[in-house]
Amino acid sequence: PAADAAAAAPATPPAPTARPTDAPTGKGLQVSAGGDFWVAGDAATVSVQYTGVAAGSDTDTCYFDVVLMQGDAQVSALATGAESRNCKLTLSVDTGALAEGTYTIQASEYTRGWVGASDDVAVVATAPAPSPTAAPAPAPTPAPVAAPVPTAAPTPSGISVTESLAGATVAAGASFTAELAYTGNLKKADGVVTLRICEGSATPYAGPADAYDSCAQAGDNLATAEAASDGSWAGSDLALPADLAAGTYYLRADTIARDADGATIDLAYGANRLAYVGASFTVA
């Protein structure tokens, strides 16, 4: 009978013979206090288990000592020789008797020989208020984008002539006015301007001279002069020939544009001359 009683008695937990090995970070014996704080009087839960390469088989039987520490002082033993058939242990902690302060939980396991400790856990009278969620910063209002200023179309390079004969009826020897200006990228050009009277009528025109180079000239040139450096020329004391017969005529101006060095500028279509053909006028 004494032998039967001995056989039925539960196994006695083995006593530790040496301090277990500290668990390396990220593996071994992991101890969790369940959060950063405990509210005094509320139930709290502590869990202890092996993780990582030390987890081994979940069929092993492990034996744990678990203590509550404040600094280097032991406050209470939470478990002594506690047996777990899968090497995982969960404990309930009565926090009602704990003073406010910072604590840690330390655990030792004797089958595999590891020691672990939890992060600090604070015992507080009331749960701290959660940090307010920061309101999202409003997106900056984009600055209005100015509408692009349209680029003015370039002024074609050529000449512009203003004259008083076009469409008029005048007498032979009558005075008249005529002014010429270079346009476009020729505005600063200068060159020789020749003014003539041509018989008949023609379509008014201003452009490269090779397109309109026919003129049945009546009398001598009315003017031959150099344009100013700003690309302009204004005739003075201009008059029709006194012996100009009655009929239809038009005014023609020809010019050669030159650059600042005196070289002839290729104006357009291979021409280096510009011509103006005015609307017809009548000599009565």
mmCIF file of N, CA, C and O in Angstrom, residues 49-123:
data_model
loop_
_atom_site.group_PDB
_atom_site.id
_atom_site.type_symbol
_atom_site.label_atom_id
_atom_site.label_comp_id
_atom_site.label_asym_id
_atom_site.label_seq_id
_atom_site.Cartn_x
_atom_site.Cartn_y
_atom_site.Cartn_z
ATOM 1 N N GLN A 49 6.330 32.827 -22.398
ATOM 2 C CA GLN A 49 6.437 31.727 -23.360
ATOM 3 C C GLN A 49 7.775 31.806 -24.077
ATOM 4 O O GLN A 49 8.421 32.858 -24.109
ATOM 5 N N TYR A 50 8.159 30.680 -24.661
ATOM 6 C CA TYR A 50 9.355 30.650 -25.478
ATOM 7 C C TYR A 50 9.006 31.089 -26.904
ATOM 8 O O TYR A 50 7.933 30.787 -27.421
ATOM 9 N N THR A 51 9.941 31.781 -27.525
ATOM 10 C CA THR A 51 9.740 32.201 -28.911
ATOM 11 C C THR A 51 11.021 31.994 -29.695
ATOM 12 O O THR A 51 12.086 31.745 -29.135
ATOM 13 N N GLY A 52 10.921 32.142 -30.999
ATOM 14 C CA GLY A 52 12.095 32.045 -31.850
ATOM 15 C C GLY A 52 12.696 30.665 -31.824
ATOM 16 O O GLY A 52 12.005 29.645 -31.702
ATOM 17 N N VAL A 53 14.011 30.601 -31.943
ATOM 18 C CA VAL A 53 14.690 29.310 -32.042
ATOM 19 C C VAL A 53 14.601 28.514 -30.750
ATOM 20 O O VAL A 53 14.871 27.313 -30.735
ATOM 21 N N ALA A 54 14.217 29.166 -29.654
ATOM 22 C CA ALA A 54 14.123 28.460 -28.373
ATOM 23 C C ALA A 54 12.739 27.887 -28.126
ATOM 24 O O ALA A 54 12.509 27.246 -27.110
ATOM 25 N N ALA A 55 11.790 28.107 -29.056
ATOM 26 C CA ALA A 55 10.425 27.671 -28.798
ATOM 27 C C ALA A 55 10.329 26.169 -28.671
ATOM 28 O O ALA A 55 9.579 25.642 -27.842
ATOM 29 N N GLY A 56 11.117 25.427 -29.465
ATOM 30 C CA GLY A 56 11.126 23.975 -29.343
ATOM 31 C C GLY A 56 9.761 23.373 -29.617
ATOM 32 O O GLY A 56 8.961 23.902 -30.386
ATOM 33 N N SER A 57 9.479 22.262 -28.980
ATOM 34 C CA SER A 57 8.205 21.568 -29.160
ATOM 35 C C SER A 57 7.203 22.063 -28.139
ATOM 36 O O SER A 57 7.532 22.302 -26.978
ATOM 37 N N ASP A 58 5.913 22.244 -28.594
ATOM 38 C CA ASP A 58 4.890 22.709 -27.646
ATOM 39 C C ASP A 58 4.356 21.564 -26.782
ATOM 40 O O ASP A 58 3.386 21.724 -26.065
ATOM 41 N N THR A 59 4.987 20.391 -26.894
ATOM 42 C CA THR A 59 4.583 19.275 -26.018
ATOM 43 C C THR A 59 5.509 19.135 -24.814
ATOM 44 O O THR A 59 5.297 18.268 -23.967
ATOM 45 N N ASP A 60 6.552 19.979 -24.735
ATOM 46 C CA ASP A 60 7.458 19.920 -23.585
ATOM 47 C C ASP A 60 6.741 20.403 -22.327
ATOM 48 O O ASP A 60 5.836 21.236 -22.385
ATOM 49 N N THR A 61 7.172 19.907 -21.204
ATOM 50 C CA THR A 61 6.689 20.391 -19.908
ATOM 51 C C THR A 61 7.735 21.328 -19.337
ATOM 52 O O THR A 61 8.917 21.001 -19.263
ATOM 53 N N CYS A 62 7.264 22.543 -18.965
ATOM 54 C CA CYS A 62 8.175 23.542 -18.419
ATOM 55 C C CYS A 62 7.716 23.932 -17.017
ATOM 56 O O CYS A 62 6.536 23.809 -16.662
ATOM 57 N N TYR A 63 8.671 24.448 -16.227
ATOM 58 C CA TYR A 63 8.407 24.850 -14.850
ATOM 59 C C TYR A 63 8.912 26.283 -14.683
ATOM 60 O O TYR A 63 10.062 26.583 -14.999
ATOM 61 N N PHE A 64 8.027 27.147 -14.167
ATOM 62 C CA PHE A 64 8.312 28.581 -14.127
ATOM 63 C C PHE A 64 8.290 29.126 -12.708
ATOM 64 O O PHE A 64 7.450 28.732 -11.883
ATOM 65 N N ASP A 65 9.212 30.054 -12.459
ATOM 66 C CA ASP A 65 9.112 30.988 -11.335
ATOM 67 C C ASP A 65 8.898 32.367 -11.947
ATOM 68 O O ASP A 65 9.634 32.775 -12.854
ATOM 69 N N VAL A 66 7.903 33.093 -11.422
ATOM 70 C CA VAL A 66 7.605 34.432 -11.947
ATOM 71 C C VAL A 66 7.483 35.367 -10.766
ATOM 72 O O VAL A 66 6.731 35.093 -9.813
ATOM 73 N N VAL A 67 8.225 36.488 -10.804
ATOM 74 C CA VAL A 67 8.187 37.434 -9.694
ATOM 75 C C VAL A 67 7.947 38.834 -10.233
ATOM 76 O O VAL A 67 8.325 39.167 -11.365
ATOM 77 N N LEU A 68 7.309 39.656 -9.387
ATOM 78 C CA LEU A 68 7.079 41.073 -9.690
ATOM 79 C C LEU A 68 8.158 41.877 -8.999
ATOM 80 O O LEU A 68 8.370 41.748 -7.794
ATOM 81 N N MET A 69 8.859 42.721 -9.781
ATOM 82 C CA MET A 69 9.983 43.491 -9.270
ATOM 83 C C MET A 69 9.685 44.981 -9.378
ATOM 84 O O MET A 69 8.990 45.437 -10.285
ATOM 85 N N GLN A 70 10.216 45.732 -8.399
ATOM 86 C CA GLN A 70 10.238 47.193 -8.495
ATOM 87 C C GLN A 70 11.677 47.609 -8.261
ATOM 88 O O GLN A 70 12.193 47.524 -7.157
ATOM 89 N N GLY A 71 12.322 48.027 -9.377
ATOM 90 C CA GLY A 71 13.755 48.248 -9.291
ATOM 91 C C GLY A 71 14.448 46.915 -9.076
ATOM 92 O O GLY A 71 14.183 45.928 -9.772
ATOM 93 N N ASP A 72 15.318 46.850 -8.060
ATOM 94 C CA ASP A 72 16.012 45.599 -7.743
ATOM 95 C C ASP A 72 15.315 44.812 -6.648
ATOM 96 O O ASP A 72 15.791 43.750 -6.235
ATOM 97 N N ALA A 73 14.202 45.324 -6.144
ATOM 98 C CA ALA A 73 13.508 44.676 -5.018
ATOM 99 C C ALA A 73 12.351 43.826 -5.522
ATOM 100 O O ALA A 73 11.576 44.248 -6.383
ATOM 101 N N GLN A 74 12.234 42.600 -4.941
ATOM 102 C CA GLN A 74 11.105 41.745 -5.285
ATOM 103 C C GLN A 74 9.893 42.183 -4.497
ATOM 104 O O GLN A 74 9.926 42.323 -3.273
ATOM 105 N N VAL A 75 8.766 42.417 -5.208
ATOM 106 C CA VAL A 75 7.520 42.842 -4.555
ATOM 107 C C VAL A 75 6.686 41.634 -4.165
ATOM 108 O O VAL A 75 6.181 41.542 -3.044
ATOM 109 N N SER A 76 6.554 40.690 -5.096
ATOM 110 C CA SER A 76 5.761 39.489 -4.794
ATOM 111 C C SER A 76 6.115 38.404 -5.780
ATOM 112 O O SER A 76 6.616 38.675 -6.877
ATOM 113 N N ALA A 77 5.851 37.158 -5.366
ATOM 114 C CA ALA A 77 6.025 36.007 -6.254
ATOM 115 C C ALA A 77 4.692 35.740 -6.923
ATOM 116 O O ALA A 77 3.688 35.489 -6.256
ATOM 117 N N LEU A 78 4.678 35.797 -8.252
ATOM 118 C CA LEU A 78 3.437 35.535 -8.987
ATOM 119 C C LEU A 78 3.248 34.054 -9.273
ATOM 120 O O LEU A 78 2.127 33.587 -9.444
ATOM 121 N N ALA A 79 4.332 33.304 -9.338
ATOM 122 C CA ALA A 79 4.262 31.845 -9.548
ATOM 123 C C ALA A 79 5.563 31.239 -9.077
ATOM 124 O O ALA A 79 6.636 31.804 -9.253
ATOM 125 N N THR A 80 5.473 30.029 -8.460
ATOM 126 C CA THR A 80 6.660 29.305 -8.012
ATOM 127 C C THR A 80 6.511 27.857 -8.450
ATOM 128 O O THR A 80 5.567 27.167 -8.048
ATOM 129 N N GLY A 81 7.421 27.405 -9.331
ATOM 130 C CA GLY A 81 7.368 26.026 -9.831
ATOM 131 C C GLY A 81 6.124 25.742 -10.631
ATOM 132 O O GLY A 81 5.681 24.585 -10.703
ATOM 133 N N ALA A 82 5.539 26.765 -11.269
ATOM 134 C CA ALA A 82 4.302 26.552 -12.031
ATOM 135 C C ALA A 82 4.589 25.683 -13.237
ATOM 136 O O ALA A 82 5.523 25.910 -13.989
ATOM 137 N N GLU A 83 3.765 24.631 -13.395
ATOM 138 C CA GLU A 83 3.976 23.666 -14.468
ATOM 139 C C GLU A 83 3.128 24.010 -15.683
ATOM 140 O O GLU A 83 1.967 24.385 -15.566
ATOM 141 N N SER A 84 3.742 23.884 -16.869
ATOM 142 C CA SER A 84 3.010 24.094 -18.125
ATOM 143 C C SER A 84 3.398 22.994 -19.082
ATOM 144 O O SER A 84 4.590 22.785 -19.349
ATOM 145 N N ARG A 85 2.395 22.263 -19.617
ATOM 146 C CA ARG A 85 2.671 21.143 -20.501
ATOM 147 C C ARG A 85 3.078 21.599 -21.909
ATOM 148 O O ARG A 85 3.582 20.799 -22.679
ATOM 149 N N ASN A 86 2.840 22.887 -22.259
ATOM 150 C CA ASN A 86 3.262 23.388 -23.582
ATOM 151 C C ASN A 86 4.249 24.546 -23.481
ATOM 152 O O ASN A 86 4.465 25.276 -24.438
ATOM 153 N N CYS A 87 4.840 24.724 -22.309
ATOM 154 C CA CYS A 87 5.844 25.768 -22.069
ATOM 155 C C CYS A 87 5.289 27.169 -22.284
ATOM 156 O O CYS A 87 6.025 28.093 -22.656
ATOM 157 N N LYS A 88 3.986 27.356 -22.040
ATOM 158 C CA LYS A 88 3.370 28.681 -22.085
ATOM 159 C C LYS A 88 2.599 28.870 -20.780
ATOM 160 O O LYS A 88 1.914 27.967 -20.314
ATOM 161 N N LEU A 89 2.728 30.086 -20.218
ATOM 162 C CA LEU A 89 2.112 30.334 -18.916
ATOM 163 C C LEU A 89 1.404 31.680 -18.943
ATOM 164 O O LEU A 89 1.968 32.675 -19.413
ATOM 165 N N THR A 90 0.157 31.719 -18.449
ATOM 166 C CA THR A 90 -0.601 32.966 -18.332
ATOM 167 C C THR A 90 -1.049 33.102 -16.887
ATOM 168 O O THR A 90 -1.638 32.175 -16.315
ATOM 169 N N LEU A 91 -0.785 34.297 -16.308
ATOM 170 C CA LEU A 91 -1.101 34.541 -14.903
ATOM 171 C C LEU A 91 -1.964 35.783 -14.776
ATOM 172 O O LEU A 91 -1.799 36.749 -15.530
ATOM 173 N N SER A 92 -2.861 35.765 -13.791
ATOM 174 C CA SER A 92 -3.637 36.954 -13.438
ATOM 175 C C SER A 92 -2.963 37.627 -12.253
ATOM 176 O O SER A 92 -2.502 36.954 -11.320
ATOM 177 N N VAL A 93 -2.926 38.975 -12.304
ATOM 178 C CA VAL A 93 -2.257 39.727 -11.249
ATOM 179 C C VAL A 93 -3.287 40.639 -10.594
ATOM 180 O O VAL A 93 -4.020 41.370 -11.268
ATOM 181 N N ASP A 94 -3.336 40.587 -9.259
ATOM 182 C CA ASP A 94 -4.197 41.492 -8.500
ATOM 183 C C ASP A 94 -3.411 42.774 -8.255
ATOM 184 O O ASP A 94 -2.440 42.792 -7.508
ATOM 185 N N THR A 95 -3.847 43.860 -8.884
ATOM 186 C CA THR A 95 -3.107 45.115 -8.775
ATOM 187 C C THR A 95 -3.630 46.023 -7.671
ATOM 188 O O THR A 95 -3.101 47.122 -7.476
ATOM 189 N N GLY A 96 -4.652 45.570 -6.953
ATOM 190 C CA GLY A 96 -5.263 46.442 -5.954
ATOM 191 C C GLY A 96 -4.315 46.856 -4.856
ATOM 192 O O GLY A 96 -4.453 47.942 -4.283
ATOM 193 N N ALA A 97 -3.354 45.965 -4.492
ATOM 194 C CA ALA A 97 -2.448 46.255 -3.377
ATOM 195 C C ALA A 97 -1.164 46.932 -3.825
ATOM 196 O O ALA A 97 -0.287 47.207 -3.000
ATOM 197 N N LEU A 98 -1.037 47.223 -5.124
ATOM 198 C CA LEU A 98 0.219 47.789 -5.630
ATOM 199 C C LEU A 98 0.204 49.308 -5.549
ATOM 200 O O LEU A 98 -0.807 49.964 -5.864
ATOM 201 N N ALA A 99 1.312 49.861 -5.094
ATOM 202 C CA ALA A 99 1.458 51.316 -5.079
ATOM 203 C C ALA A 99 1.771 51.798 -6.494
ATOM 204 O O ALA A 99 2.294 51.060 -7.338
ATOM 205 N N GLU A 100 1.405 53.043 -6.734
ATOM 206 C CA GLU A 100 1.742 53.595 -8.036
ATOM 207 C C GLU A 100 3.259 53.619 -8.205
ATOM 208 O O GLU A 100 4.007 53.900 -7.281
ATOM 209 N N GLY A 101 3.702 53.297 -9.395
ATOM 210 C CA GLY A 101 5.129 53.260 -9.668
ATOM 211 C C GLY A 101 5.410 52.415 -10.889
ATOM 212 O O GLY A 101 4.498 51.994 -11.607
ATOM 213 N N THR A 102 6.684 52.138 -11.115
ATOM 214 C CA THR A 102 7.117 51.378 -12.287
ATOM 215 C C THR A 102 7.608 50.010 -11.847
ATOM 216 O O THR A 102 8.409 49.895 -10.902
ATOM 217 N N TYR A 103 7.159 48.964 -12.544
ATOM 218 C CA TYR A 103 7.454 47.583 -12.183
ATOM 219 C C TYR A 103 7.952 46.832 -13.406
ATOM 220 O O TYR A 103 7.747 47.259 -14.553
ATOM 221 N N THR A 104 8.559 45.665 -13.162
ATOM 222 C CA THR A 104 8.878 44.709 -14.210
ATOM 223 C C THR A 104 8.518 43.323 -13.710
ATOM 224 O O THR A 104 8.388 43.093 -12.497
ATOM 225 N N ILE A 105 8.335 42.391 -14.639
ATOM 226 C CA ILE A 105 8.075 40.995 -14.297
ATOM 227 C C ILE A 105 9.258 40.178 -14.787
ATOM 228 O O ILE A 105 9.659 40.311 -15.955
ATOM 229 N N GLN A 106 9.832 39.347 -13.908
ATOM 230 C CA GLN A 106 10.935 38.480 -14.275
ATOM 231 C C GLN A 106 10.483 37.035 -14.160
ATOM 232 O O GLN A 106 9.748 36.676 -13.231
ATOM 233 N N ALA A 107 10.916 36.235 -15.133
ATOM 234 C CA ALA A 107 10.519 34.824 -15.142
ATOM 235 C C ALA A 107 11.752 33.954 -15.343
ATOM 236 O O ALA A 107 12.667 34.322 -16.088
ATOM 237 N N SER A 108 11.773 32.790 -14.674
ATOM 238 C CA SER A 108 12.820 31.787 -14.854
ATOM 239 C C SER A 108 12.136 30.479 -15.220
ATOM 240 O O SER A 108 11.084 30.121 -14.666
ATOM 241 N N GLU A 109 12.717 29.750 -16.199
ATOM 242 C CA GLU A 109 12.162 28.438 -16.590
ATOM 243 C C GLU A 109 13.297 27.432 -16.482
ATOM 244 O O GLU A 109 14.420 27.695 -16.914
ATOM 245 N N TYR A 110 13.010 26.223 -15.922
ATOM 246 C CA TYR A 110 14.082 25.314 -15.505
ATOM 247 C C TYR A 110 14.276 24.114 -16.400
ATOM 248 O O TYR A 110 15.298 23.452 -16.310
ATOM 249 N N THR A 111 13.320 23.800 -17.276
ATOM 250 C CA THR A 111 13.520 22.661 -18.172
ATOM 251 C C THR A 111 14.567 22.999 -19.227
ATOM 252 O O THR A 111 15.476 22.210 -19.494
ATOM 253 N N ARG A 112 14.446 24.184 -19.828
ATOM 254 C CA ARG A 112 15.381 24.601 -20.877
ATOM 255 C C ARG A 112 16.415 25.591 -20.342
ATOM 256 O O ARG A 112 17.450 25.800 -20.960
ATOM 257 N N GLY A 113 16.090 26.205 -19.204
ATOM 258 C CA GLY A 113 17.087 27.032 -18.539
ATOM 259 C C GLY A 113 17.241 28.429 -19.097
ATOM 260 O O GLY A 113 18.345 28.839 -19.448
ATOM 261 N N TRP A 114 16.131 29.170 -19.174
ATOM 262 C CA TRP A 114 16.192 30.554 -19.657
ATOM 263 C C TRP A 114 15.563 31.492 -18.635
ATOM 264 O O TRP A 114 14.734 31.093 -17.824
ATOM 265 N N VAL A 115 15.980 32.752 -18.678
ATOM 266 C CA VAL A 115 15.407 33.815 -17.858
ATOM 267 C C VAL A 115 14.950 34.928 -18.791
ATOM 268 O O VAL A 115 15.630 35.244 -19.779
ATOM 269 N N GLY A 116 13.819 35.525 -18.487
ATOM 270 C CA GLY A 116 13.346 36.651 -19.289
ATOM 271 C C GLY A 116 12.726 37.711 -18.414
ATOM 272 O O GLY A 116 12.351 37.451 -17.265
ATOM 273 N N ALA A 117 12.612 38.917 -18.924
ATOM 274 C CA ALA A 117 12.010 40.023 -18.168
ATOM 275 C C ALA A 117 11.151 40.843 -19.113
ATOM 276 O O ALA A 117 11.432 40.962 -20.319
ATOM 277 N N SER A 118 10.094 41.426 -18.556
ATOM 278 C CA SER A 118 9.190 42.258 -19.363
ATOM 279 C C SER A 118 9.740 43.665 -19.489
ATOM 280 O O SER A 118 10.684 44.068 -18.792
ATOM 281 N N ASP A 119 9.130 44.448 -20.367
ATOM 282 C CA ASP A 119 9.365 45.885 -20.387
ATOM 283 C C ASP A 119 8.742 46.499 -19.144
ATOM 284 O O ASP A 119 7.928 45.873 -18.452
ATOM 285 N N ASP A 120 9.099 47.735 -18.842
ATOM 286 C CA ASP A 120 8.518 48.418 -17.688
ATOM 287 C C ASP A 120 7.007 48.534 -17.856
ATOM 288 O O ASP A 120 6.493 48.755 -18.964
ATOM 289 N N VAL A 121 6.283 48.363 -16.734
ATOM 290 C CA VAL A 121 4.844 48.581 -16.711
ATOM 291 C C VAL A 121 4.548 49.510 -15.537
ATOM 292 O O VAL A 121 5.067 49.327 -14.439
ATOM 293 N N ALA A 122 3.762 50.553 -15.784
ATOM 294 C CA ALA A 122 3.448 51.532 -14.743
ATOM 295 C C ALA A 122 2.112 51.193 -14.108
ATOM 296 O O ALA A 122 1.154 50.852 -14.800
ATOM 297 N N VAL A 123 2.076 51.269 -12.789
ATOM 298 C CA VAL A 123 0.805 51.137 -12.060
ATOM 299 C C VAL A 123 0.303 52.549 -11.804
ATOM 300 O O VAL A 123 1.012 53.368 -11.195
#
